[in-house]
Short mmCIF file of C-alpha atoms and ligand atoms in Angstrom, two decimals:
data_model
loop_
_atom_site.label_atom_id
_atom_site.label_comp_id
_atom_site.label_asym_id
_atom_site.label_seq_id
_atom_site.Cartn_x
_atom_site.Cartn_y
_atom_site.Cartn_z
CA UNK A 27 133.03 89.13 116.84
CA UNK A 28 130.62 89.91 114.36
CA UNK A 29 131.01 93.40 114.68
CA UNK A 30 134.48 93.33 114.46
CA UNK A 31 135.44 90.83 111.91
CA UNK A 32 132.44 91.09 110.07
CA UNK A 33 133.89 89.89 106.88
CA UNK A 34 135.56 86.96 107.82
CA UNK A 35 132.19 85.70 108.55
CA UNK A 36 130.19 85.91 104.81
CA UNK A 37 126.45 83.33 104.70
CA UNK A 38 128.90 81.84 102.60
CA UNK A 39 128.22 79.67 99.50
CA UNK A 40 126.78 76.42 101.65
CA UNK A 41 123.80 78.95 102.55
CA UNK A 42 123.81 80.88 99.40
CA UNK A 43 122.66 77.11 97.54
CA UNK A 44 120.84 75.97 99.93
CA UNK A 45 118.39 79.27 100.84
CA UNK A 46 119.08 79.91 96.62
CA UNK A 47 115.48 78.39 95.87
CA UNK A 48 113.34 80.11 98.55
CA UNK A 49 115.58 83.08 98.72
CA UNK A 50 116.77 83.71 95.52
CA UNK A 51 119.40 87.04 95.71
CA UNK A 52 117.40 88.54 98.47
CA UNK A 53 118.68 90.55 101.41
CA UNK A 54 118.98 87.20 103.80
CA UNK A 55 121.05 85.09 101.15
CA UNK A 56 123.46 87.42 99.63
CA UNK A 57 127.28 88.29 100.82
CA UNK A 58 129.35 91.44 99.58
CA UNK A 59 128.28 94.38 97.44
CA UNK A 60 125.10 92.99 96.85
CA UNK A 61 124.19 92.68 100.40
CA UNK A 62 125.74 96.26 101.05
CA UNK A 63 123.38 98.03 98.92
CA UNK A 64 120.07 96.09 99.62
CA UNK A 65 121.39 96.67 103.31
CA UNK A 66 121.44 100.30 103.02
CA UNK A 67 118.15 100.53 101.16
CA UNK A 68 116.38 98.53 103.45
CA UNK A 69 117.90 99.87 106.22
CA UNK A 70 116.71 103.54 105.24
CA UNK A 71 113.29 102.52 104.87
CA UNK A 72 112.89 100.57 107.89
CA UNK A 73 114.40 103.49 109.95
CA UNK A 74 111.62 106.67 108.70
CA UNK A 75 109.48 107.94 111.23
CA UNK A 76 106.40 107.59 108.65
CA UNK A 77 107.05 103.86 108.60
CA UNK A 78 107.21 103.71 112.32
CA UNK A 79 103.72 105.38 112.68
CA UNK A 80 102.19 103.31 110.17
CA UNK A 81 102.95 99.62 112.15
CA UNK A 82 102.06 101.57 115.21
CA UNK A 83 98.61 102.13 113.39
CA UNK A 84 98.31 98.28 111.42
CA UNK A 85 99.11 96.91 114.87
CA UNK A 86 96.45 98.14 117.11
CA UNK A 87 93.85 98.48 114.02
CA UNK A 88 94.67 94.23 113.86
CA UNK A 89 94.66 94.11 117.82
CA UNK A 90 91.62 95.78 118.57
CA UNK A 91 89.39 94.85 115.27
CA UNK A 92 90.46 91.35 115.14
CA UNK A 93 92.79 89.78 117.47
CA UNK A 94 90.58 90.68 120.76
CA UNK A 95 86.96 89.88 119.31
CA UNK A 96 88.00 86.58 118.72
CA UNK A 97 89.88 86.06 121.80
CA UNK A 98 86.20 87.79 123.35
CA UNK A 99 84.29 85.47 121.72
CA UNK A 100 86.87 82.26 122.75
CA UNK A 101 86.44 83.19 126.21
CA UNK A 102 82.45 83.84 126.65
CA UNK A 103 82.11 80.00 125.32
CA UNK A 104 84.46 79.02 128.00
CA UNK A 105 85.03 75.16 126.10
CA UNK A 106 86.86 76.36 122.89
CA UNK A 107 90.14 75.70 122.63
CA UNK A 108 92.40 78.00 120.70
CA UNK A 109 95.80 77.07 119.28
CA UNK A 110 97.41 80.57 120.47
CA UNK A 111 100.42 79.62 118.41
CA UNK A 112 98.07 79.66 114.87
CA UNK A 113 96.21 82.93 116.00
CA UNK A 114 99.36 84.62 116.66
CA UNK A 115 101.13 84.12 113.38
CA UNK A 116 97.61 84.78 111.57
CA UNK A 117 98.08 88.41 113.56
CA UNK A 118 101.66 88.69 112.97
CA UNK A 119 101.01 87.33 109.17
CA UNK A 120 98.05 90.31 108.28
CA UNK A 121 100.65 93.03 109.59
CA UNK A 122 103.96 92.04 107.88
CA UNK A 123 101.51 91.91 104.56
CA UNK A 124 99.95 95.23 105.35
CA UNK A 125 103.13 96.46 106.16
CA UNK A 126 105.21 95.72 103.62
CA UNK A 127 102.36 95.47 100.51
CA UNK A 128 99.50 97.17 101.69
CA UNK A 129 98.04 93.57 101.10
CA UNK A 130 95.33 92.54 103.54
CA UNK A 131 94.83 89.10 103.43
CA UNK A 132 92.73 88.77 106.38
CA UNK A 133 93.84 85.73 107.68
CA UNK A 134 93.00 86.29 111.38
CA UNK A 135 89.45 85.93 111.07
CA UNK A 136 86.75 84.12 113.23
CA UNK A 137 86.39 81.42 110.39
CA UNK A 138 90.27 81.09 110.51
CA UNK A 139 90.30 80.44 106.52
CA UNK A 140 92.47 78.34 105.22
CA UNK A 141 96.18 80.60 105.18
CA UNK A 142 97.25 78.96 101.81
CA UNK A 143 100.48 81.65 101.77
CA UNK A 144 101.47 81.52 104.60
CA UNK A 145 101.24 77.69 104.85
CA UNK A 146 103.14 77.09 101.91
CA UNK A 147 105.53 79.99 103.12
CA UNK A 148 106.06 77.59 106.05
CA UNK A 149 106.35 74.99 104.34
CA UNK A 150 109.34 76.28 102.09
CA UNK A 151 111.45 77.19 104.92
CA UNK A 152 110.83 74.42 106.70
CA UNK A 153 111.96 72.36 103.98
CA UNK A 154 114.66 74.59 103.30
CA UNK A 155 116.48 74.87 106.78
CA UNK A 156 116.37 70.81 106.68
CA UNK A 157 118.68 71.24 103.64
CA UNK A 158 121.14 73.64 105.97
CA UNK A 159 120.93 71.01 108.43
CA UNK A 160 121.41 68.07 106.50
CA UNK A 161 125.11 66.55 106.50
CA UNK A 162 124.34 64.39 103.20
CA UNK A 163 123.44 67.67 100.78
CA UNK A 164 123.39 65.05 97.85
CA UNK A 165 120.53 63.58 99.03
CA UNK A 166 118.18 66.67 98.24
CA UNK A 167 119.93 67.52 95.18
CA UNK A 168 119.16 64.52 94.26
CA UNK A 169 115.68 64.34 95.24
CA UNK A 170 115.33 68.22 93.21
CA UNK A 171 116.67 66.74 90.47
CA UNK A 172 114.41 63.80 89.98
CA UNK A 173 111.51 65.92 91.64
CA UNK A 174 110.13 63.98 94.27
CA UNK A 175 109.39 63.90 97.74
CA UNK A 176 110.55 66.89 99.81
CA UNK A 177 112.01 68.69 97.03
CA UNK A 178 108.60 69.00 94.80
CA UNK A 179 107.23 70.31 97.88
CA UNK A 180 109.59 72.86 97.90
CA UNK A 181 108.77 73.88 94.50
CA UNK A 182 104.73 73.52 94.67
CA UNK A 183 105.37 75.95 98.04
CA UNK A 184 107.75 78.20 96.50
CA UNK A 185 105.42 78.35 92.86
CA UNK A 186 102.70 78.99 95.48
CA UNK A 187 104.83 81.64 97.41
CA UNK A 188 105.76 83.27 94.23
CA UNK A 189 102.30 83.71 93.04
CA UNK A 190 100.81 85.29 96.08
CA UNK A 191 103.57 88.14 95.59
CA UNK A 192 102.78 88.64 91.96
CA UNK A 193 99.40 88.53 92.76
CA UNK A 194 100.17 91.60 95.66
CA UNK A 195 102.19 93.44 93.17
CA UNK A 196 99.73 93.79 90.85
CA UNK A 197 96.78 94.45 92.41
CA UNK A 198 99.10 97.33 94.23
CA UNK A 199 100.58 98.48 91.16
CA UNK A 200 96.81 99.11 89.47
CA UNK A 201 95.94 100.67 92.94
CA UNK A 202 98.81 103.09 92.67
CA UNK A 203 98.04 103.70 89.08
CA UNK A 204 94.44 104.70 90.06
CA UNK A 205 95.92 107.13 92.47
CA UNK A 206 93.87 105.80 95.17
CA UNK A 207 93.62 107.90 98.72
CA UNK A 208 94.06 105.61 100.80
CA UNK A 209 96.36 106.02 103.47
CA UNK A 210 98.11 102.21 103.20
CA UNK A 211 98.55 102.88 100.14
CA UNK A 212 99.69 106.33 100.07
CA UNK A 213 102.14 104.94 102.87
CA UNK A 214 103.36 101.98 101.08
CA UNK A 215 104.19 104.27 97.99
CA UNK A 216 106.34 106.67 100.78
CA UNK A 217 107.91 103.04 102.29
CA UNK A 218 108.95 102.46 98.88
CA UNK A 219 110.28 105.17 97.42
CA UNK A 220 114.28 106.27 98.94
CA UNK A 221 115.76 109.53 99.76
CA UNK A 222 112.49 111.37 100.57
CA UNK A 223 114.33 111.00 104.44
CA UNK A 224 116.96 113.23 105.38
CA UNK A 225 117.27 110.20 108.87
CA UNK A 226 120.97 108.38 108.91
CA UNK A 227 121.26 105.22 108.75
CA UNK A 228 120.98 103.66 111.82
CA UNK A 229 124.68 102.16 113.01
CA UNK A 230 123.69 98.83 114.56
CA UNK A 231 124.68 97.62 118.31
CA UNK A 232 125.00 93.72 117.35
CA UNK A 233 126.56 93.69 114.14
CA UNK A 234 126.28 95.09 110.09
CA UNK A 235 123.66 91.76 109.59
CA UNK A 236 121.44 92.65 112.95
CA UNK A 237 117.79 92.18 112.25
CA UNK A 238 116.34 94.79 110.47
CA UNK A 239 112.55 93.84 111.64
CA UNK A 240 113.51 93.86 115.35
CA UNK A 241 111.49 97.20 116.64
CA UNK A 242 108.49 96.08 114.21
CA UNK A 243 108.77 92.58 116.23
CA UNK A 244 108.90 94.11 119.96
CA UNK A 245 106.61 96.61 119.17
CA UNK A 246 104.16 93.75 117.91
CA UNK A 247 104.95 91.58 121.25
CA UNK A 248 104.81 94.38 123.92
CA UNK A 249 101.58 95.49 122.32
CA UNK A 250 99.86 91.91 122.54
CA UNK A 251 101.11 91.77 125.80
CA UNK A 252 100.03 94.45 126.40
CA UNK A 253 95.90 94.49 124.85
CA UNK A 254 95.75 90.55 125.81
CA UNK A 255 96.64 89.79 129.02
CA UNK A 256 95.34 93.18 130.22
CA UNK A 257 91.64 91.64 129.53
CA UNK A 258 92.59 87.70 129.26
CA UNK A 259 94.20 85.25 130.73
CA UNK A 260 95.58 82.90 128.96
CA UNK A 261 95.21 79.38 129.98
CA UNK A 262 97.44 76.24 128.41
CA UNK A 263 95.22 73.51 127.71
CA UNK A 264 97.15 70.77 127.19
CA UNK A 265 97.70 68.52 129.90
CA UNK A 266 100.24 69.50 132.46
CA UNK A 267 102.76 66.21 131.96
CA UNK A 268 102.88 67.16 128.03
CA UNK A 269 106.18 69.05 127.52
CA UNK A 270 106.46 71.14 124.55
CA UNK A 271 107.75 69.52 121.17
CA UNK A 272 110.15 72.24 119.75
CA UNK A 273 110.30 72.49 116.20
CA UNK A 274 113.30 73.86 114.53
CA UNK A 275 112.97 75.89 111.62
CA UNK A 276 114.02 79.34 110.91
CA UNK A 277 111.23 80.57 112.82
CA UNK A 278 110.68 78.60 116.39
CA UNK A 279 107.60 76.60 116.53
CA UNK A 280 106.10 74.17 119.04
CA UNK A 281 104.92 70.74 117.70
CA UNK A 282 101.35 70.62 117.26
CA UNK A 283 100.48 74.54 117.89
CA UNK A 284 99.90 76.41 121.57
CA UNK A 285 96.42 75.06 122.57
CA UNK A 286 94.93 77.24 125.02
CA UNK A 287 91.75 78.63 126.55
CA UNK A 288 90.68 82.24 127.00
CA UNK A 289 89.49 83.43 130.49
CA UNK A 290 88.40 87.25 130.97
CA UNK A 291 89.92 89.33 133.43
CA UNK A 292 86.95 90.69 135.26
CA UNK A 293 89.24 92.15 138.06
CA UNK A 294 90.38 94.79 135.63
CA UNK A 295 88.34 97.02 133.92
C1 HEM B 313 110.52 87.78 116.64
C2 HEM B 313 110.73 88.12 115.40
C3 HEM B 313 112.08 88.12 114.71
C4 HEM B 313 113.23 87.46 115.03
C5 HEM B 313 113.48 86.54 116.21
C6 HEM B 313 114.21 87.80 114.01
C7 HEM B 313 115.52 87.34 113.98
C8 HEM B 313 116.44 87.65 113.02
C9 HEM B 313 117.81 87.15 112.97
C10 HEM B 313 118.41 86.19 113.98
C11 HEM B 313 118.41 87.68 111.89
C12 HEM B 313 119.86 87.44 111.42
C13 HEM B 313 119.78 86.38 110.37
C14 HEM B 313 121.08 86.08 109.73
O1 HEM B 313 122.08 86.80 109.84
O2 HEM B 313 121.09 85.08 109.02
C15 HEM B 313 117.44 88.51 111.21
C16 HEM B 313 117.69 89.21 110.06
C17 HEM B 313 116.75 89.97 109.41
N1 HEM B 313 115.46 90.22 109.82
FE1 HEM B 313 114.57 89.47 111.47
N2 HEM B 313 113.63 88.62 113.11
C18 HEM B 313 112.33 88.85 113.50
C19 HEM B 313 111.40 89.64 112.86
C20 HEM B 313 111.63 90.34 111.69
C21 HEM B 313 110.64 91.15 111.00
C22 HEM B 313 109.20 91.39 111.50
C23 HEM B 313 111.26 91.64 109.88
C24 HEM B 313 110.72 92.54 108.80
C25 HEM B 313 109.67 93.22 108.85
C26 HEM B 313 112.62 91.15 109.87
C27 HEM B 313 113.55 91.45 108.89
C28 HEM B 313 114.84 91.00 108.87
C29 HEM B 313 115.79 91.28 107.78
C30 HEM B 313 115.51 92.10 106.52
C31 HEM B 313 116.99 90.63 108.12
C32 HEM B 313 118.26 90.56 107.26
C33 HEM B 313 119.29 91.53 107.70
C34 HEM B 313 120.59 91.38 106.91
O3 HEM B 313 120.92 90.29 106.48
O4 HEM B 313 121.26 92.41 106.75
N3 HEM B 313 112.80 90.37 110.97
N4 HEM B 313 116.25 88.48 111.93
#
């Protein structure tokens, strides 16, 4: 259906308002020519081989450097218990910024310091897809008129949001400027840039709007799988009558985090 009749079904202008705040005219909130183009330029980029190579390398440099030490160091105190759920979006968090900024902001760390981004990121779309849900939309246009409650959350988050990326850009931009050597950067400036590709755009199997992160997301999943549970098992600590508290947001959470505790595999070397 969506492949067919593609433009009978538009985000519409229900989504455009509600996602405006958080989203602004970005790829995931805008219908027509505007989502055409951004479409096609993202699409492009996401699709070069250099770009493919480079999340191949941020991946396995954050899986090897970071994500197994700590899992390492969980496991030889046997007691600790790790919310997987927190340590995995820390991982998946330092590659999307690497990725896309050649920002490191070294979230997944043994101190786990405080992820003021990407908590407030949360927090925005969190807030946000309870005004998608919501059948009584006068209630938080209300509230973001008089600023209070939910609402001023959104805005602290998304002032918060927006000052992380300006922060990024800038730092990047003086980087570029200095014509550093280093190969992020010399990669982000190639992921930027269009037409240096002579590669098609990709035709999609599930639809024009199909997610244009999916390989970057499998190829982060297959190679956790993949480096963790080939030297760990992971054990869920929480007590076996406890059934998961699913939290809907944009992104799929569980209530309360993953808690779990790290076991080496010593039958595999
Ligand atoms: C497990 C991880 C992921 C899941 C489950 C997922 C899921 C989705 C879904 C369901 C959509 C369609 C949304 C809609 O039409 O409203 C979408 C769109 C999109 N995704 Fe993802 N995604 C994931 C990871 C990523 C990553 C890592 C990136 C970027 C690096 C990304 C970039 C995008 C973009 C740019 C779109 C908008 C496409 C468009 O509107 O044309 N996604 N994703």
């Amino acid at each position: 259906m969506l492949k067919t009749s593609f433009h009978l079904y538009p985000k519409g202008k229900g989504m455009r308002v509600n996602g405006f705040d958080l989203l602004g005219d970005g790829i995931f909130n805008i219908d027509g020519d505007g989502w055409k183009f951004q479409r096609q330029v993202s699409s492009h980029e996401f699709n070069t081989r250099s770009l493919r190579k480079f999340v191949e390398h941020v991946v396995d440099v954050e899986l090897t450097d970071r994500l197994v030490p700590i899992l390492a160091s969980s496991a030889a105190t046997r007691t600790t218990v790790l919310d997987f759920q927190d340590i995995l979006q820390r991982f998946a968090f330092d590659n999307i910024c690497k990725i896309a900024f050649g920002y490191d902001p070294a979230y997944l760390m043994p101190s786990l310091p405080e992820a003021i981004f990407a908590t407030a990121f949360e927090e925005a779309v969190f807030i946000t897809t309870g005004r998608i849900r919501t059948n009584l939309p006068m209630i938080w246009k209300l509230k973001r008129l008089l600023n209070i409650g939910s609402e001023k959350r959104l805005r602290i988050a998304v002032g918060v949001v927006r000052e992380f990326a300006n922060k990024v850009t800038k730092e990047k931009k003086l980087e570029l400027e200095q014509k550093s050597s280093l190969d992020s950067v010399d990669l982000l400036s190639r992921f930027l840039s269009s037409g240096h590709s002579d590669e098609k755009f990709v035709a999609d199997i599930a639809g024009p709007r199909v997610c244009l992160g999916k390989e970057m997301a499998f190829l982060q999943m297959k190679r956790v799988v993949a480096g963790v549970l080939r030297r760990f098992r992971v054990v869920p600590a929480a007590d076996d009558l406890v059934d998961p508290v699913y939290v809907s947001s944009f992104t799929a959470k569980m209530k309360g985090g993953f808690p779990v505790r790290i076991e080496v595999r010593n039958e595999i070397k």
